[in-house]
Amino acid sequence: MADLADDIVVAPDERLKTECARIEEITPEIRALAERMAEDMYATEGCGIAAPQVGELVQLVVIDCDYVDSDNRNPYVLINPEIVVADGEEHELSEGCLSFPGITVRVSRPSHVIVRARNLDGDLMQYEARDNLLAVCLQHEIDHLHGVTMIDHLSASQRMVALRDLAAAKAAGARPGETA
Ligand code: NI
């Protein structure tokens, strides 16, 4: 069986720095892409994944912050997601990313967000999260659609350390889904 972690684009890669295109129509290809991303996310035990992380430069995100085992999967599929509110106290938390195997970094983000996105049925959905993993995950994944990754939130010197650690982790064989 092929290792689904091989499907993940790993930094540094220009595809992770690219503004993704809005999805104009929910085609069978988009549905298949969402399914592929969900499979990759569960296989690598991530809580979210963005389309550029599998090399597709479109505004599609899959998130599941709730699942604890394979019997309890409830993936949210977000098409063209937009953060309409980001406020509340900034919280600094450790984040990992499937595209940065073997490292975590401390990122400060607003603690409350409201996000609007279409689902696979084309319905406009609204998601609100406060002080939890979902609040972080929504911001982290939506960043990916605009060519922004977690290390872009760091200072230049912190970013250099993170990239050095990433190179070392990759050299030591770290795989997507593994964090320090
Ligand atoms: Ni990520």
Tab-separated table of C-alpha atoms and ligand atoms in Angstrom:
chain	number	residue	atom	x	y	z
A	1	MET	CA	0.000	0.000	0.000
A	2	ALA	CA	1.315	3.428	-0.943
A	3	ASP	CA	2.153	5.679	1.977
A	4	LEU	CA	-0.370	8.526	1.955
A	5	ALA	CA	2.239	10.768	3.591
A	6	ASP	CA	3.993	10.740	0.187
A	7	ASP	CA	1.074	12.797	-1.159
A	8	ILE	CA	2.007	15.768	1.047
A	9	VAL	CA	3.982	18.735	-0.308
A	10	VAL	CA	6.836	19.393	2.115
A	11	ALA	CA	8.499	22.813	2.660
A	12	PRO	CA	10.383	24.486	1.175
A	13	ASP	CA	8.176	24.419	-1.937
A	14	GLU	CA	6.872	27.278	-4.081
A	15	ARG	CA	3.373	25.741	-4.057
A	16	LEU	CA	3.179	26.551	-0.340
A	17	LYS	CA	3.883	30.219	-1.102
A	18	THR	CA	1.253	30.707	-3.801
A	19	GLU	CA	-2.112	32.469	-3.682
A	20	CYS	CA	-4.699	29.797	-4.518
A	21	ALA	CA	-7.546	30.254	-6.995
A	22	ARG	CA	-11.148	30.526	-5.846
A	23	ILE	CA	-13.341	27.562	-6.770
A	24	GLU	CA	-16.052	28.685	-9.193
A	25	GLU	CA	-17.890	25.365	-9.492
A	26	ILE	CA	-18.104	22.271	-7.293
A	27	THR	CA	-17.175	19.624	-9.850
A	28	PRO	CA	-16.587	15.867	-9.388
A	29	GLU	CA	-12.856	16.721	-9.421
A	30	ILE	CA	-13.312	19.041	-6.449
A	31	ARG	CA	-15.258	16.359	-4.577
A	32	ALA	CA	-12.524	13.831	-5.320
A	33	LEU	CA	-9.878	16.291	-4.165
A	34	ALA	CA	-11.727	16.822	-0.857
A	35	GLU	CA	-11.905	13.059	-0.364
A	36	ARG	CA	-8.201	12.628	-1.131
A	37	MET	CA	-7.306	15.423	1.312
A	38	ALA	CA	-9.445	13.862	4.062
A	39	GLU	CA	-7.745	10.483	3.525
A	40	ASP	CA	-4.319	12.103	3.718
A	41	MET	CA	-5.308	14.058	6.829
A	42	TYR	CA	-6.535	10.991	8.721
A	43	ALA	CA	-3.580	8.879	7.554
A	44	THR	CA	-1.120	11.445	8.893
A	45	GLU	CA	-3.222	12.238	11.997
A	46	GLY	CA	-3.491	15.922	11.138
A	47	CYS	CA	-6.471	18.008	12.234
A	48	GLY	CA	-6.548	20.007	9.029
A	49	ILE	CA	-5.186	20.110	5.495
A	50	ALA	CA	-5.250	22.677	2.692
A	51	ALA	CA	-5.280	21.918	-1.043
A	52	PRO	CA	-1.805	23.369	-1.775
A	53	GLN	CA	-0.427	20.781	0.673
A	54	VAL	CA	-1.349	18.133	-1.895
A	55	GLY	CA	-0.166	20.325	-4.774
A	56	GLU	CA	-3.574	21.677	-5.861
A	57	LEU	CA	-3.656	25.475	-5.891
A	58	VAL	CA	-7.359	26.001	-5.164
A	59	GLN	CA	-9.180	27.378	-2.121
A	60	LEU	CA	-10.192	24.152	-0.433
A	61	VAL	CA	-9.603	23.112	3.174
A	62	VAL	CA	-10.582	19.989	5.128
A	63	ILE	CA	-10.660	20.176	8.934
A	64	ASP	CA	-11.537	17.693	11.668
A	65	CYS	CA	-10.590	18.766	15.169
A	66	ASP	CA	-13.056	16.388	16.813
A	67	TYR	CA	-12.112	12.929	15.723
A	68	VAL	CA	-10.481	10.601	18.199
A	69	ASP	CA	-10.679	7.415	16.171
A	70	SER	CA	-11.676	6.190	12.768
A	71	ASP	CA	-15.265	5.617	13.927
A	72	ASN	CA	-15.856	9.247	14.750
A	73	ARG	CA	-14.897	11.221	11.655
A	74	ASN	CA	-16.658	14.482	11.011
A	75	PRO	CA	-14.640	16.384	8.414
A	76	TYR	CA	-15.608	19.935	7.551
A	77	VAL	CA	-14.975	20.774	3.911
A	78	LEU	CA	-14.484	24.525	3.401
A	79	ILE	CA	-14.621	25.965	-0.099
A	80	ASN	CA	-13.398	29.549	-0.599
A	81	PRO	CA	-13.273	30.134	3.177
A	82	GLU	CA	-13.058	33.706	4.433
A	83	ILE	CA	-12.242	34.903	7.918
A	84	VAL	CA	-14.899	37.522	8.604
A	85	VAL	CA	-13.984	38.114	12.248
A	86	ALA	CA	-10.657	37.529	13.999
A	87	ASP	CA	-10.507	39.105	17.425
A	88	GLY	CA	-10.208	38.312	21.087
A	89	GLU	CA	-7.020	38.088	23.062
A	90	GLU	CA	-3.986	36.790	21.132
A	91	HIS	CA	-2.908	33.347	22.318
A	92	GLU	CA	0.464	31.788	21.635
A	93	LEU	CA	0.288	28.039	21.033
A	94	SER	CA	2.462	25.300	19.581
A	95	GLU	CA	1.557	24.449	16.002
A	96	GLY	CA	2.633	21.692	13.695
A	97	CYS	CA	1.995	21.337	9.983
A	98	LEU	CA	1.975	18.320	7.674
A	99	SER	CA	4.245	20.301	5.340
A	100	PHE	CA	6.809	20.875	8.118
A	101	PRO	CA	7.548	17.348	9.379
A	102	GLY	CA	9.388	17.022	12.653
A	103	ILE	CA	8.955	20.555	14.002
A	104	THR	CA	6.526	22.643	16.001
A	105	VAL	CA	6.627	26.417	16.392
A	106	ARG	CA	4.969	28.866	18.771
A	107	VAL	CA	2.501	31.068	16.910
A	108	SER	CA	0.412	33.897	18.314
A	109	ARG	CA	-3.083	34.286	16.850
A	110	PRO	CA	-6.431	35.850	17.774
A	111	SER	CA	-8.454	33.501	20.011
A	112	HIS	CA	-11.833	34.050	18.342
A	113	VAL	CA	-12.761	33.653	14.694
A	114	ILE	CA	-15.815	33.543	12.511
A	115	VAL	CA	-15.330	31.934	9.102
A	116	ARG	CA	-17.691	31.718	6.145
A	117	ALA	CA	-17.283	29.054	3.481
A	118	ARG	CA	-19.269	26.949	1.044
A	119	ASN	CA	-19.598	23.231	1.735
A	120	LEU	CA	-19.610	20.498	-0.932
A	121	ASP	CA	-23.347	21.047	-1.443
A	122	GLY	CA	-22.674	24.699	-2.251
A	123	ASP	CA	-24.354	25.916	0.945
A	124	LEU	CA	-22.854	28.971	2.623
A	125	MET	CA	-21.812	27.878	6.131
A	126	GLN	CA	-20.580	29.865	9.093
A	127	TYR	CA	-18.129	28.484	11.660
A	128	GLU	CA	-17.318	30.160	14.944
A	129	ALA	CA	-14.532	29.066	17.287
A	130	ARG	CA	-13.129	30.537	20.471
A	131	ASP	CA	-10.192	29.487	22.654
A	132	ASN	CA	-9.849	26.047	21.101
A	133	LEU	CA	-7.976	23.968	18.561
A	134	LEU	CA	-10.566	24.756	15.897
A	135	ALA	CA	-9.883	28.493	16.213
A	136	VAL	CA	-6.188	27.864	15.555
A	137	CYS	CA	-6.763	25.288	12.851
A	138	LEU	CA	-9.148	27.503	10.853
A	139	GLN	CA	-6.598	30.327	10.759
A	140	HIS	CA	-3.647	28.016	10.016
A	141	GLU	CA	-5.408	26.253	7.128
A	142	ILE	CA	-6.907	29.391	5.577
A	143	ASP	CA	-3.426	30.948	5.676
A	144	HIS	CA	-2.237	28.100	3.418
A	145	LEU	CA	-4.700	29.209	0.716
A	146	HIS	CA	-2.951	32.578	0.589
A	147	GLY	CA	0.601	31.262	0.459
A	148	VAL	CA	1.184	31.796	4.173
A	149	THR	CA	2.577	29.102	6.455
A	150	MET	CA	3.067	29.010	10.233
A	151	ILE	CA	6.701	30.104	10.018
A	152	ASP	CA	5.631	33.337	8.307
A	153	HIS	CA	4.203	34.400	11.678
A	154	LEU	CA	7.651	34.197	13.286
A	155	SER	CA	10.371	36.808	13.501
A	156	ALA	CA	13.162	36.507	10.928
A	157	SER	CA	15.520	34.953	13.459
A	158	GLN	CA	12.903	32.501	14.754
A	159	ARG	CA	12.119	31.549	11.156
A	160	MET	CA	15.779	30.787	10.458
A	161	VAL	CA	15.876	28.488	13.496
A	162	ALA	CA	12.676	26.753	12.401
A	163	LEU	CA	13.994	26.197	8.874
A	164	ARG	CA	17.270	24.847	10.233
A	165	ASP	CA	15.340	22.484	12.534
A	166	LEU	CA	13.140	21.438	9.608
A	167	ALA	CA	16.156	20.609	7.455
A	168	ALA	CA	17.647	18.568	10.307
A	169	ALA	CA	14.357	16.742	10.941
A	170	LYS	CA	13.962	15.919	7.240
A	171	ALA	CA	17.557	14.692	7.084
A	172	ALA	CA	16.782	12.465	10.079
A	173	GLY	CA	13.817	10.981	8.196
A	174	ALA	CA	10.871	12.893	9.690
A	175	ARG	CA	7.620	12.276	7.777
A	176	PRO	CA	4.451	14.395	7.385
A	177	GLY	CA	2.403	14.052	10.562
A	178	GLU	CA	5.405	13.663	12.810
A	179	THR	CA	6.127	16.544	15.144
A	180	ALA	CA	8.956	17.160	17.550
B	1	NI	NI	-0.264	23.516	7.767
